[in-house]
C-alpha atoms as one frame of an Amber mdcrd trajectory, in Angstrom:
protein
  20.695  50.690  37.197  22.350  48.096  39.437  18.985  46.634  40.441  17.918
  46.330  36.809  21.123  44.471  35.878  20.687  42.185  38.880  17.052  41.485
  37.960  17.990  40.671  34.353  20.867  38.475  35.522  18.702  36.530  37.956
  16.000  36.123  35.303  18.523  34.586  32.879  19.585  32.101  35.546  16.034
  31.045  36.330  14.981  29.559  33.014  11.823  27.551  32.870  12.427  23.834
  33.340  12.577  21.817  30.152   9.339  20.037  29.381   9.523  16.488  28.153
   7.274  15.460  25.332   4.478  13.202  26.518   5.228   9.553  25.988   3.175
   7.969  23.255   2.217   4.428  22.413   4.360   2.885  19.705   2.492   2.023
  16.507   0.994  -1.423  16.207   2.957  -3.591  13.804   1.734  -3.792  10.236
   1.957  -7.107   8.394   0.457  -6.116   5.043  -2.487  -8.515   5.196  -5.104
  -6.107   6.543  -5.162  -3.101   4.249  -7.539  -1.162   6.488  -4.857  -1.026
   9.207  -2.261   0.765   7.074  -3.770   4.239   7.475  -3.791   3.835  11.276
  -0.209   2.588  11.212   0.942   5.593   9.145  -0.990   8.024  11.358   0.477
   6.495  14.526   3.964   6.893  13.102   3.243  10.506  12.141   2.053  11.295
  15.669   5.345   9.976  17.025   7.261  12.111  14.494   5.339  15.279  15.350
   5.761  14.659  19.064   9.521  14.085  18.722  10.807  16.432  16.015  14.293
  16.482  17.522  14.518  12.702  16.992  12.711  12.434  13.665  14.280  15.396
  11.895  14.873  13.526   8.623  12.810  11.344   6.338  15.372   8.572   6.745
  14.913   8.486  10.523  11.122   8.386  10.060  11.249   5.536   7.559  13.767
   3.470   9.518  11.692   3.823  12.681   8.541   2.798  10.817  10.172  -0.211
   9.181  10.960  -1.611  12.609   7.203  -2.240  12.990   6.750  -4.064   9.680
   6.179  -7.817   9.805   5.055 -10.535   7.423   4.373  -9.407   3.837   5.313
  -5.807   4.514   8.618  -6.836   6.090   9.404  -8.987   3.042   8.767  -5.949
   0.830  11.200  -3.715   2.761  13.967  -6.316   3.300  15.724  -5.748  -0.056
  15.898  -2.016   0.688  17.331  -2.679   4.137  20.044  -4.851   2.626  21.222
  -1.722   0.794  20.766   0.597   3.776  23.791   2.729   2.912  22.080   4.091
  -0.228  21.528   7.816   0.392  19.679   8.648  -2.831  16.498  10.619  -2.096
  14.573   8.494  -4.603  15.279   5.453  -2.404  12.296   4.518  -0.177  14.390
   4.425   3.010  15.313   8.089   2.513  11.961   9.524   1.489   8.960   9.351
   3.836   6.430  10.339   1.162   7.754   7.659  -1.206   7.670   5.064   1.587
   4.090   6.036   2.411   2.961   6.032  -1.244   4.585   2.682  -1.993   3.019
   1.189   1.134  -0.450   2.256   0.027   0.201   1.094  -3.531   1.286  -2.364
  -2.409  -1.054  -3.067   0.480  -4.264  -1.132  -0.139  -7.008  -1.065  -2.738
  -6.050   1.312  -5.612  -9.042   3.548  -4.777  -7.625   4.017  -1.296  -4.249
   4.982  -2.742  -5.842   8.056  -4.326  -7.205   9.107  -0.925  -3.774   8.743
   0.719  -2.067  11.295  -1.527
């Protein structure tokens, strides 16, 4: 019985080393002028989210990260929302990834493409 307890005790102390998530390339910025690049931008962001769930555990964190890569027209669209960053309503685009994604496609992509995004 003593050997079993010792084996269990030593097993608990020899946990597997923590594995770091592989580093990933940050998304390319999106300026809103090339609609065909939006899908790639969104997918790049989603890969980062899936690879780092402990960091991107909320829609708000996902949206705020993504907005840091917006430039030009797309940055001008998000600026008014950022000026009211303390708004925590779930119907607010900064707090709702799906809404952010849908509004991005609505504003910057052909309406036929919007249907494919949903």
